[in-house]
Amino acid sequence: MDLTGGFTLDHSTTVAPSSGTHAGTHTGTYTGSPNGGALSAVAPARAGAPSGPRVSVPEARGPAASENRPRGGPGRRADGEAARGGGGGRLQARPAVTELRLSAFAGHRAAVHPLGPVTLFTGPSGSGKSTTLRAYEALARLGAGDPLDEVFPDAADCVPERARPDAQGRRGFRIGCTVDGPEGPVHLDLAVQAEPRLRIVGERLTGRGRTLLATALRDPGRTSVQAEWHTAGSTPVTRAPLPDDLLGTALLPLRVAGKTPGQLEVLAAAEQMVIGLRSAFACDPRPERMRAPVLPGEGRLRRGCGNLAEVLHRTHTECPRRHHRLAAVAAAGCAGSVAGLGVRELPEGTVLAVLERGSRPATPLGRLGDGELRYLALALTLLTGPGVLAMDQLAEVPDAMQSLTLLADGLDRGLDGRQVGELLRLATGIAADGHIRVAGTVGSGAAEEARRVPGVTVVDLSA
């Protein structure tokens, strides 16, 4: 599969809207399997321009392919008609990642995973559970503007083992996703060269049956890719170089004027994609960091949840309703009777979280088991929002347009079946209103428990 060819716009044809796995024929000069699933594209070289080397990875066979607010507002077509996503014309107000594609990434080939409000990946060790969430988080960070080398510090490990380098030693990988929202399904496909130098060599953004942005590596000697985006004005396409270490979709609001219906369409799709990707928060509670008293601060929960007591100190005063609900959840998942969650201010200026036991002495959280601490931290994440989490906040986007996706690798680690069940019931109940989504990994025991909880999608990677 060629990685360095990238993608290109084809002004004579449009893409038929995809369905199901979003596999279909994409615009541009595109080579692949007859079913349209191979993510192998070669942009035609212009006269006098170098065609670029080829980077090979195992060919994907199967259905693998598929912030400035634009003028006119999101969720509106260029002609003012409300955009509706999905197959029933249902309007989805909050952009959310609804499909993850690992065309050629580490041990995954041609993998397409639909994502529901609560999706859990399971399978034996080595089946790629953690790798799947890693790809999701990588796309989220790229959508937030992080440079490629920070997102993939060990990019060579992401290249499929069977990927053979070309004569220049070039290899890479491919990932993509779909974000559903007011603009309907919007698809992003990304080709990354990992060796000998890390760079994005192809990016494609599609929506409503049209390729809206396409990039291709034209000159391997430069640190840029050639980008083309839909204009639909007197000039049908705009071309300009973009850096090869940043996601081009996230840069479009800085480059597209929004003066023509085509430009508005591009901006609306890019905005939806970026909002959907940036909504992710990776949570990996580390009990060993959660036991000691902490200094009070801004009260935003960090990835490892080492400042759990600080966040409880904030929610106790600022979010009493959610705090009381967390106390009820704690009673369902912690040993012994639990009357509430309290916070003590210690003489040295630190705060200590405790479980209140009614007539019995309170129990400092430091005395709880690892599973109880992880359970409390994950429940707190589900009951709060971006304002209480240490994540990139979309201050310029109304709350009604935002959702939070909790990424929890090893969600069941240290938890018993009762705690897993309580967390999943909490997650599905909160996910019902569209504000919270969950993507996690679990072992076989937790997967069996999850299958008994309505509203949970379990994906078995060993199947």
CSV table of C-alpha atoms in Angstrom, one decimal:
chain,number,residue,atom,x,y,z
A,1,MET,CA,0.0,0.0,0.0
A,2,ASP,CA,1.4,3.4,-1.0
A,3,LEU,CA,1.6,5.9,1.7
A,4,THR,CA,3.4,8.8,0.2
A,5,GLY,CA,1.0,9.4,-2.7
A,6,GLY,CA,-1.5,11.0,-0.4
A,7,PHE,CA,-5.0,12.0,-1.6
A,8,THR,CA,-6.2,14.5,-4.2
A,9,LEU,CA,-9.5,16.1,-5.1
A,10,ASP,CA,-11.3,15.0,-8.2
A,11,HIS,CA,-13.4,17.9,-9.6
A,12,SER,CA,-15.4,15.8,-12.0
A,13,THR,CA,-16.9,13.3,-9.6
A,14,THR,CA,-18.3,13.1,-6.1
A,15,VAL,CA,-18.4,10.4,-3.6
A,16,ALA,CA,-21.5,8.4,-3.1
A,17,PRO,CA,-22.6,8.7,0.6
A,18,SER,CA,-21.4,5.7,2.5
A,19,SER,CA,-23.4,3.5,4.7
A,20,GLY,CA,-22.7,0.9,7.4
A,21,THR,CA,-19.0,0.8,7.6
A,22,HIS,CA,-18.6,3.9,5.4
A,23,ALA,CA,-16.7,1.9,2.8
A,24,GLY,CA,-17.1,3.4,-0.6
A,25,THR,CA,-15.4,5.0,-3.6
A,26,HIS,CA,-13.6,8.2,-2.7
A,27,THR,CA,-12.9,11.1,-5.0
A,28,GLY,CA,-9.5,11.6,-6.6
A,29,THR,CA,-7.1,9.2,-8.2
A,30,TYR,CA,-7.6,6.2,-5.9
A,31,THR,CA,-6.3,2.7,-6.2
A,32,GLY,CA,-7.4,-0.1,-4.0
A,33,SER,CA,-9.4,-3.3,-3.8
A,34,PRO,CA,-12.6,-3.6,-5.9
A,35,ASN,CA,-14.7,-3.1,-2.8
A,36,GLY,CA,-13.2,0.3,-2.2
A,37,GLY,CA,-11.8,-0.7,1.2
A,38,ALA,CA,-8.1,-0.4,0.6
A,39,LEU,CA,-6.6,2.8,1.8
A,40,SER,CA,-4.1,3.0,-1.0
A,41,ALA,CA,-4.0,6.2,-3.0
A,42,VAL,CA,-1.7,7.7,-5.4
A,43,ALA,CA,-2.0,11.4,-6.3
A,44,PRO,CA,-1.1,12.1,-9.9
A,45,ALA,CA,2.3,13.9,-10.2
A,46,ARG,CA,2.1,17.2,-11.9
A,47,ALA,CA,4.4,18.0,-14.8
A,48,GLY,CA,7.9,18.6,-13.6
A,49,ALA,CA,7.0,17.8,-10.0
A,50,PRO,CA,8.6,14.8,-8.2
A,51,SER,CA,6.3,12.0,-7.7
A,52,GLY,CA,7.8,11.0,-4.4
A,53,PRO,CA,8.9,7.7,-3.1
A,54,ARG,CA,6.5,4.9,-2.0
A,55,VAL,CA,6.1,3.6,1.5
A,56,SER,CA,4.6,0.1,1.8
A,57,VAL,CA,2.5,-1.3,4.6
A,58,PRO,CA,0.3,-4.4,4.4
A,59,GLU,CA,-2.6,-3.7,2.1
A,60,ALA,CA,-5.9,-3.3,3.9
A,61,ARG,CA,-8.5,-5.6,2.4
A,62,GLY,CA,-12.0,-5.0,3.7
A,63,PRO,CA,-14.3,-2.2,4.7
A,64,ALA,CA,-11.6,0.0,6.2
A,65,ALA,CA,-12.1,3.2,4.3
A,66,SER,CA,-14.9,4.8,4.1
A,67,GLU,CA,-11.9,26.9,15.9
A,68,ASN,CA,-13.5,29.5,14.6
A,69,ARG,CA,-17.1,29.0,13.9
A,70,PRO,CA,-17.9,29.2,10.2
A,71,ARG,CA,-20.2,31.8,9.0
A,72,GLY,CA,-23.8,30.7,9.0
A,73,GLY,CA,-23.1,28.5,12.1
A,74,PRO,CA,-22.5,24.8,12.4
A,75,GLY,CA,-25.3,22.4,11.5
A,76,ARG,CA,-26.5,24.5,8.6
A,77,ARG,CA,-26.1,23.7,4.9
A,78,ALA,CA,-24.8,26.4,2.6
A,79,ASP,CA,-28.4,27.0,1.5
A,80,GLY,CA,-29.6,27.3,5.1
A,81,GLU,CA,-31.2,23.9,5.3
A,82,ALA,CA,-30.5,22.1,8.6
A,83,ALA,CA,-27.9,19.4,8.2
A,84,ARG,CA,-29.0,16.0,9.4
A,85,GLY,CA,-26.8,13.0,10.0
A,86,GLY,CA,-27.3,9.3,10.0
A,87,GLY,CA,-29.8,7.2,8.0
A,88,GLY,CA,-33.2,8.5,9.2
A,89,GLY,CA,-32.5,12.2,9.0
A,90,ARG,CA,-32.1,12.5,12.8
A,91,LEU,CA,-30.3,15.6,13.9
A,92,GLN,CA,-27.3,14.9,16.2
A,93,ALA,CA,-26.5,18.2,17.9
A,94,ARG,CA,-23.2,17.1,19.6
A,95,PRO,CA,-20.4,15.9,17.4
A,96,ALA,CA,-19.1,12.6,18.5
A,97,VAL,CA,-16.7,9.9,17.1
A,98,THR,CA,-18.9,7.1,15.9
A,99,GLU,CA,-16.4,5.0,14.0
A,100,LEU,CA,-12.7,4.2,14.4
A,101,ARG,CA,-10.7,2.8,11.4
A,102,LEU,CA,-7.3,1.1,11.9
A,103,SER,CA,-6.5,0.3,8.3
A,104,ALA,CA,-2.9,-0.5,9.0
A,105,PHE,CA,-1.8,0.2,12.6
A,106,ALA,CA,0.4,-2.0,14.8
A,107,GLY,CA,-1.3,-5.4,14.8
A,108,HIS,CA,-4.5,-4.1,13.2
A,109,ARG,CA,-5.4,-4.5,9.5
A,110,ALA,CA,-8.6,-3.3,7.9
A,111,ALA,CA,-10.2,-2.9,11.3
A,112,VAL,CA,-13.5,-0.9,11.4
A,113,HIS,CA,-15.1,-0.4,14.8
A,114,PRO,CA,-18.4,1.4,15.2
A,115,LEU,CA,-18.6,3.3,18.5
A,116,GLY,CA,-21.8,3.5,20.5
A,117,PRO,CA,-22.4,5.7,23.6
A,118,VAL,CA,-20.6,3.1,25.7
A,119,THR,CA,-18.2,0.8,23.9
A,120,LEU,CA,-15.9,-1.7,25.5
A,121,PHE,CA,-13.1,-3.6,23.7
A,122,THR,CA,-12.2,-7.0,24.9
A,123,GLY,CA,-10.0,-9.9,23.9
A,124,PRO,CA,-7.0,-11.9,25.0
A,125,SER,CA,-3.7,-10.4,25.7
A,126,GLY,CA,-2.0,-9.2,22.5
A,127,SER,CA,-5.3,-8.8,20.6
A,128,GLY,CA,-4.8,-5.0,20.4
A,129,LYS,CA,-7.2,-3.6,23.0
A,130,SER,CA,-4.9,-0.9,24.2
A,131,THR,CA,-3.6,-0.2,20.7
A,132,THR,CA,-7.2,0.6,19.6
A,133,LEU,CA,-7.6,3.2,22.3
A,134,ARG,CA,-4.2,4.6,21.6
A,135,ALA,CA,-5.2,5.3,18.0
A,136,TYR,CA,-8.3,7.1,19.2
A,137,GLU,CA,-6.3,9.2,21.7
A,138,ALA,CA,-3.7,10.0,19.0
A,139,LEU,CA,-6.4,11.3,16.6
A,140,ALA,CA,-7.9,13.3,19.5
A,141,ARG,CA,-4.5,14.9,20.2
A,142,LEU,CA,-3.9,15.7,16.6
A,143,GLY,CA,-7.3,17.3,16.4
A,144,ALA,CA,-6.3,19.5,19.4
A,145,GLY,CA,-3.3,20.7,17.4
A,146,ASP,CA,-0.5,18.6,19.0
A,147,PRO,CA,2.5,18.0,16.7
A,148,LEU,CA,3.0,14.6,15.3
A,149,ASP,CA,6.3,13.8,17.1
A,150,GLU,CA,4.6,14.4,20.5
A,151,VAL,CA,1.6,12.3,19.6
A,152,PHE,CA,3.7,9.4,18.3
A,153,PRO,CA,7.1,9.5,20.2
A,154,ASP,CA,7.6,5.8,19.2
A,155,ALA,CA,6.0,5.9,15.8
A,156,ALA,CA,8.0,2.9,14.6
A,157,ASP,CA,6.0,0.7,17.0
A,158,CYS,CA,2.8,1.7,15.2
A,159,VAL,CA,4.0,0.3,11.8
A,160,PRO,CA,2.6,-3.2,11.1
A,161,GLU,CA,5.3,-5.8,11.6
A,162,ARG,CA,4.8,-7.2,8.1
A,163,ALA,CA,5.2,-3.8,6.5
A,164,ARG,CA,8.2,-4.0,4.1
A,165,PRO,CA,10.2,-0.8,3.6
A,166,ASP,CA,10.8,0.5,0.1
A,167,ALA,CA,14.2,1.1,-1.4
A,168,GLN,CA,14.6,4.3,0.7
A,169,GLY,CA,13.6,2.5,3.9
A,170,ARG,CA,10.2,4.2,4.2
A,171,ARG,CA,7.4,2.6,6.2
A,172,GLY,CA,4.2,4.0,7.8
A,173,PHE,CA,0.7,3.4,9.1
A,174,ARG,CA,-2.9,4.5,8.4
A,175,ILE,CA,-5.7,5.4,10.8
A,176,GLY,CA,-9.0,7.2,10.5
A,177,CYS,CA,-12.4,8.0,12.1
A,178,THR,CA,-15.9,9.2,11.5
A,179,VAL,CA,-17.5,12.0,13.5
A,180,ASP,CA,-21.3,12.3,13.3
A,181,GLY,CA,-23.1,15.5,14.1
A,182,PRO,CA,-25.1,18.4,12.5
A,183,GLU,CA,-23.2,18.0,9.2
A,184,GLY,CA,-23.9,14.3,9.1
A,185,PRO,CA,-21.1,11.7,9.0
A,186,VAL,CA,-17.7,13.4,8.3
A,187,HIS,CA,-14.8,11.1,7.7
A,188,LEU,CA,-11.1,11.6,8.3
A,189,ASP,CA,-8.4,9.3,6.9
A,190,LEU,CA,-4.7,9.8,7.7
A,191,ALA,CA,-1.5,8.3,6.3
A,192,VAL,CA,1.6,8.7,8.4
A,193,GLN,CA,5.2,8.0,7.4
A,194,ALA,CA,7.1,6.7,10.4
A,195,GLU,CA,10.5,5.8,8.9
A,196,PRO,CA,12.9,7.2,8.1
A,197,ARG,CA,11.3,10.5,9.2
A,198,LEU,CA,8.0,11.0,10.9
A,199,ARG,CA,5.6,13.0,8.8
A,200,ILE,CA,2.0,13.1,7.6
A,201,VAL,CA,2.0,12.2,4.0
A,202,GLY,CA,-1.7,12.1,3.2
A,203,GLU,CA,-4.9,13.4,4.7
A,204,ARG,CA,-8.5,13.2,3.5
A,205,LEU,CA,-11.6,14.9,4.9
A,206,THR,CA,-14.9,13.8,3.3
A,207,GLY,CA,-18.5,14.7,4.0
A,208,ARG,CA,-21.9,14.5,2.2
A,209,GLY,CA,-20.4,12.4,-0.6
A,210,ARG,CA,-17.6,15.0,-1.3
A,211,THR,CA,-13.9,15.1,-0.6
A,212,LEU,CA,-13.5,18.5,1.1
A,213,LEU,CA,-9.8,18.4,1.9
A,214,ALA,CA,-7.0,16.3,0.4
A,215,THR,CA,-3.3,16.5,1.0
A,216,ALA,CA,-0.4,14.7,-0.7
A,217,LEU,CA,3.4,14.6,-0.3
A,218,ARG,CA,4.7,16.1,-3.6
A,219,ASP,CA,8.3,16.8,-2.7
A,220,PRO,CA,9.9,14.5,-0.1
A,221,GLY,CA,12.7,17.1,0.4
A,222,ARG,CA,10.3,19.7,1.9
A,223,THR,CA,8.6,19.7,5.3
A,224,SER,CA,5.2,20.4,3.8
A,225,VAL,CA,2.4,18.6,1.9
A,226,GLN,CA,0.3,20.0,-0.9
A,227,ALA,CA,-3.2,20.6,0.2
A,228,GLU,CA,-6.4,21.1,-1.9
A,229,TRP,CA,-9.7,22.1,-0.4
A,230,HIS,CA,-13.2,22.5,-1.9
A,231,THR,CA,-14.1,26.1,-2.8
A,232,ALA,CA,-17.1,25.9,-5.2
A,233,GLY,CA,-16.6,29.5,-6.3
A,234,SER,CA,-15.0,31.0,-9.3
A,235,THR,CA,-12.1,28.8,-8.4
A,236,PRO,CA,-13.4,25.3,-7.6
A,237,VAL,CA,-10.3,24.3,-5.6
A,238,THR,CA,-7.8,26.2,-3.4
A,239,ARG,CA,-4.3,24.8,-3.2
A,240,ALA,CA,-1.7,25.7,-0.6
A,241,PRO,CA,1.1,24.0,1.3
A,242,LEU,CA,0.5,22.8,4.8
A,243,PRO,CA,3.0,21.6,7.4
A,244,ASP,CA,3.6,17.8,7.5
A,245,ASP,CA,3.7,17.6,11.3
A,246,LEU,CA,0.2,18.9,12.0
A,247,LEU,CA,-3.3,17.8,11.2
A,248,GLY,CA,-4.5,19.8,8.2
A,249,THR,CA,-8.1,19.6,9.2
A,250,ALA,CA,-7.4,21.5,12.4
A,251,LEU,CA,-5.7,24.2,10.5
A,252,LEU,CA,-8.5,24.9,8.0
A,253,PRO,CA,-10.3,27.5,10.1
A,254,LEU,CA,-7.1,29.6,9.9
A,255,ARG,CA,-6.8,29.1,6.1
A,256,VAL,CA,-10.4,29.1,4.7
A,257,ALA,CA,-12.1,32.5,4.3
A,258,GLY,CA,-15.7,31.2,4.4
A,259,LYS,CA,-16.9,33.4,1.6
A,260,THR,CA,-18.4,30.7,-0.7
A,261,PRO,CA,-20.9,27.9,-0.1
A,262,GLY,CA,-18.1,25.4,-0.7
A,263,GLN,CA,-15.8,27.1,1.8
A,264,LEU,CA,-18.6,27.2,4.4
A,265,GLU,CA,-19.2,23.4,3.8
A,266,VAL,CA,-15.5,22.8,4.4
A,267,LEU,CA,-15.4,24.9,7.6
A,268,ALA,CA,-18.5,23.2,9.0
A,269,ALA,CA,-17.1,19.7,8.4
A,270,ALA,CA,-13.7,20.6,9.8
A,271,GLU,CA,-15.3,22.2,12.9
A,272,GLN,CA,-17.4,19.1,13.5
A,273,MET,CA,-14.4,16.8,13.2
A,274,VAL,CA,-12.2,18.9,15.5
A,275,ILE,CA,-15.0,19.3,18.1
A,276,GLY,CA,-15.7,15.6,18.1
A,277,LEU,CA,-12.0,14.7,18.4
A,278,ARG,CA,-11.1,17.2,21.1
A,279,SER,CA,-13.9,16.0,23.4
A,280,ALA,CA,-11.8,13.0,24.6
A,281,PHE,CA,-10.3,12.6,28.1
A,282,ALA,CA,-8.0,9.7,28.8
A,283,CYS,CA,-8.4,8.6,32.4
A,284,ASP,CA,-6.1,6.1,34.0
A,285,PRO,CA,-6.5,6.3,37.8
A,286,ARG,CA,-3.3,5.4,39.7
A,287,PRO,CA,-4.3,4.4,43.3
A,288,GLU,CA,-0.7,4.9,44.6
A,289,ARG,CA,-1.0,8.6,43.7
A,290,MET,CA,-4.4,9.1,45.2
A,291,ARG,CA,-3.8,8.2,48.9
A,292,ALA,CA,-1.8,11.2,50.2
A,293,PRO,CA,-3.3,14.6,51.1
A,294,VAL,CA,-2.8,17.2,48.4
A,295,LEU,CA,-2.7,21.0,48.1
A,296,PRO,CA,-5.9,22.6,46.9
A,297,GLY,CA,-5.7,24.2,43.5
A,298,GLU,CA,-8.0,24.8,40.5
A,299,GLY,CA,-9.6,21.4,41.1
A,300,ARG,CA,-9.3,19.8,37.6
A,301,LEU,CA,-8.9,16.1,37.7
A,302,ARG,CA,-5.6,14.9,36.1
A,303,ARG,CA,-5.2,11.8,34.0
A,304,GLY,CA,-3.8,9.7,36.8
A,305,CYS,CA,-6.3,11.1,39.3
A,306,GLY,CA,-3.5,11.8,41.9
A,307,ASN,CA,-5.4,15.0,42.8
A,308,LEU,CA,-8.7,13.3,43.6
A,309,ALA,CA,-8.9,14.9,47.0
A,310,GLU,CA,-8.4,18.4,45.5
A,311,VAL,CA,-11.2,17.8,43.0
A,312,LEU,CA,-13.6,16.5,45.7
A,313,HIS,CA,-12.8,19.6,47.7
A,314,ARG,CA,-14.0,21.7,44.7
A,315,THR,CA,-17.1,19.6,43.9
A,316,HIS,CA,-18.1,19.6,47.5
A,317,THR,CA,-18.6,23.4,47.4
A,318,GLU,CA,-19.3,24.1,43.8
A,319,CYS,CA,-21.3,21.1,42.6
A,320,PRO,CA,-23.2,19.8,45.7
A,321,ARG,CA,-25.8,17.9,43.6
A,322,ARG,CA,-23.1,16.0,41.7
A,323,HIS,CA,-21.1,15.5,44.9
A,324,HIS,CA,-24.1,13.9,46.7
A,325,ARG,CA,-24.7,11.7,43.7
A,326,LEU,CA,-21.0,10.6,43.8
A,327,ALA,CA,-21.5,9.7,47.4
A,328,ALA,CA,-24.5,7.5,46.5
A,329,VAL,CA,-22.3,5.8,43.8
A,330,ALA,CA,-19.5,5.3,46.4
A,331,ALA,CA,-22.0,3.6,48.7
A,332,ALA,CA,-22.8,1.1,46.0
A,333,GLY,CA,-19.2,0.3,45.2
A,334,CYS,CA,-17.2,0.6,48.4
A,335,ALA,CA,-17.1,-1.8,51.4
A,336,GLY,CA,-19.1,-1.0,54.5
A,337,SER,CA,-21.7,1.6,55.0
A,338,VAL,CA,-21.1,5.0,53.3
A,339,ALA,CA,-23.0,8.0,54.5
A,340,GLY,CA,-21.2,10.5,52.3
A,341,LEU,CA,-17.9,11.8,50.9
A,342,GLY,CA,-16.2,14.5,52.9
A,343,VAL,CA,-13.0,16.6,52.6
A,344,ARG,CA,-10.9,17.7,55.6
A,345,GLU,CA,-8.6,20.7,55.5
A,346,LEU,CA,-5.4,19.8,57.4
A,347,PRO,CA,-3.3,22.3,59.4
A,348,GLU,CA,-0.5,22.2,56.8
A,349,GLY,CA,-2.8,23.6,54.2
A,350,THR,CA,-3.5,20.3,52.4
A,351,VAL,CA,-6.9,18.6,51.9
A,352,LEU,CA,-7.8,14.9,52.7
A,353,ALA,CA,-10.8,13.1,51.3
A,354,VAL,CA,-12.7,10.7,53.5
A,355,LEU,CA,-15.6,8.3,53.4
A,356,GLU,CA,-18.1,9.4,56.0
A,357,ARG,CA,-19.5,6.3,57.9
A,358,GLY,CA,-22.4,7.9,59.8
A,359,SER,CA,-21.9,7.2,63.5
A,360,ARG,CA,-18.6,5.5,62.9
A,361,PRO,CA,-15.3,7.3,62.3
A,362,ALA,CA,-14.7,8.5,58.8
A,363,THR,CA,-12.3,6.5,56.6
A,364,PRO,CA,-9.5,8.4,54.8
A,365,LEU,CA,-9.4,7.5,51.1
A,366,GLY,CA,-5.8,6.5,51.6
A,367,ARG,CA,-7.1,3.4,53.4
A,368,LEU,CA,-9.3,2.2,50.6
A,369,GLY,CA,-8.3,-0.6,48.3
A,370,ASP,CA,-7.0,0.0,44.9
A,371,GLY,CA,-10.2,-1.1,43.2
A,372,GLU,CA,-12.3,1.2,45.4
A,373,LEU,CA,-10.0,4.2,44.5
A,374,ARG,CA,-10.2,3.5,40.8
A,375,TYR,CA,-13.9,3.0,41.1
A,376,LEU,CA,-14.4,6.4,42.8
A,377,ALA,CA,-12.1,8.2,40.3
A,378,LEU,CA,-13.9,6.8,37.2
A,379,ALA,CA,-17.3,7.5,38.7
A,380,LEU,CA,-16.2,11.1,39.4
A,381,THR,CA,-15.1,11.5,35.8
A,382,LEU,CA,-18.5,10.3,34.6
A,383,LEU,CA,-20.4,12.7,36.9
A,384,THR,CA,-18.4,15.8,36.0
A,385,GLY,CA,-17.6,17.5,32.7
A,386,PRO,CA,-14.7,19.2,30.8
A,387,GLY,CA,-14.7,22.1,33.4
A,388,VAL,CA,-13.6,19.7,36.1
A,389,LEU,CA,-11.2,17.6,34.0
A,390,ALA,CA,-7.7,18.6,33.0
A,391,MET,CA,-8.4,18.6,29.3
A,392,ASP,CA,-8.5,21.1,26.4
A,393,GLN,CA,-11.7,23.1,26.9
A,394,LEU,CA,-13.7,24.3,24.0
A,395,ALA,CA,-14.6,27.7,25.5
A,396,GLU,CA,-15.7,29.0,22.1
A,397,VAL,CA,-18.2,26.2,21.6
A,398,PRO,CA,-21.6,26.2,23.4
A,399,ASP,CA,-22.1,23.5,25.9
A,400,ALA,CA,-25.1,22.2,23.9
A,401,MET,CA,-22.6,21.4,21.0
A,402,GLN,CA,-20.2,19.5,23.2
A,403,SER,CA,-20.0,15.9,24.6
A,404,LEU,CA,-17.3,14.3,26.6
A,405,THR,CA,-15.8,10.9,25.6
A,406,LEU,CA,-14.0,9.1,28.5
A,407,LEU,CA,-11.2,6.9,27.3
A,408,ALA,CA,-10.5,4.2,29.9
A,409,ASP,CA,-7.8,1.6,29.1
A,410,GLY,CA,-8.2,-1.2,31.5
A,411,LEU,CA,-11.5,0.1,32.9
A,412,ASP,CA,-12.0,-3.0,35.0
A,413,ARG,CA,-8.5,-3.1,36.4
A,414,GLY,CA,-8.7,-3.9,40.2
A,415,LEU,CA,-12.5,-3.8,40.1
A,416,ASP,CA,-14.8,-6.6,41.1
A,417,GLY,CA,-17.9,-7.5,39.2
A,418,ARG,CA,-20.2,-5.4,41.4
A,419,GLN,CA,-18.1,-2.3,40.8
A,420,VAL,CA,-17.9,-2.9,37.1
A,421,GLY,CA,-21.7,-3.3,36.9
A,422,GLU,CA,-22.3,-0.1,38.9
A,423,LEU,CA,-19.9,1.9,36.7
A,424,LEU,CA,-21.5,0.6,33.5
A,425,ARG,CA,-25.0,1.4,34.7
A,426,LEU,CA,-23.9,4.8,35.7
A,427,ALA,CA,-22.2,5.3,32.3
A,428,THR,CA,-25.2,4.2,30.2
A,429,GLY,CA,-27.6,6.3,32.3
A,430,ILE,CA,-25.5,9.4,31.8
A,431,ALA,CA,-24.8,8.6,28.1
A,432,ALA,CA,-28.5,8.5,27.4
A,433,ASP,CA,-28.7,12.3,27.2
A,434,GLY,CA,-25.7,12.6,24.8
A,435,HIS,CA,-23.3,14.5,27.1
A,436,ILE,CA,-21.0,11.6,28.0
A,437,ARG,CA,-19.6,8.7,25.9
A,438,VAL,CA,-17.3,6.0,27.0
A,439,ALA,CA,-14.7,3.9,25.1
A,440,GLY,CA,-12.7,1.5,27.2
A,441,THR,CA,-11.0,-1.9,27.4
A,442,VAL,CA,-11.9,-4.7,29.7
A,443,GLY,CA,-11.0,-8.3,30.4
A,444,SER,CA,-13.2,-11.3,29.7
A,445,GLY,CA,-14.9,-11.3,33.1
A,446,ALA,CA,-15.9,-7.7,32.9
A,447,ALA,CA,-17.0,-8.2,29.3
A,448,GLU,CA,-19.5,-10.9,30.4
A,449,GLU,CA,-20.8,-8.5,33.0
A,450,ALA,CA,-21.0,-5.7,30.4
A,451,ARG,CA,-23.0,-7.9,28.0
A,452,ARG,CA,-25.7,-8.0,30.7
A,453,VAL,CA,-26.0,-4.2,30.9
A,454,PRO,CA,-28.4,-2.7,28.3
A,455,GLY,CA,-26.8,0.0,26.2
A,456,VAL,CA,-23.2,-1.3,26.4
A,457,THR,CA,-21.5,-2.4,23.1
A,458,VAL,CA,-18.9,-5.1,23.6
A,459,VAL,CA,-16.4,-5.6,20.8
A,460,ASP,CA,-14.4,-8.8,20.9
A,461,LEU,CA,-11.1,-8.4,19.1
A,462,SER,CA,-10.4,-12.1,19.1
A,463,ALA,CA,-13.4,-12.8,16.9
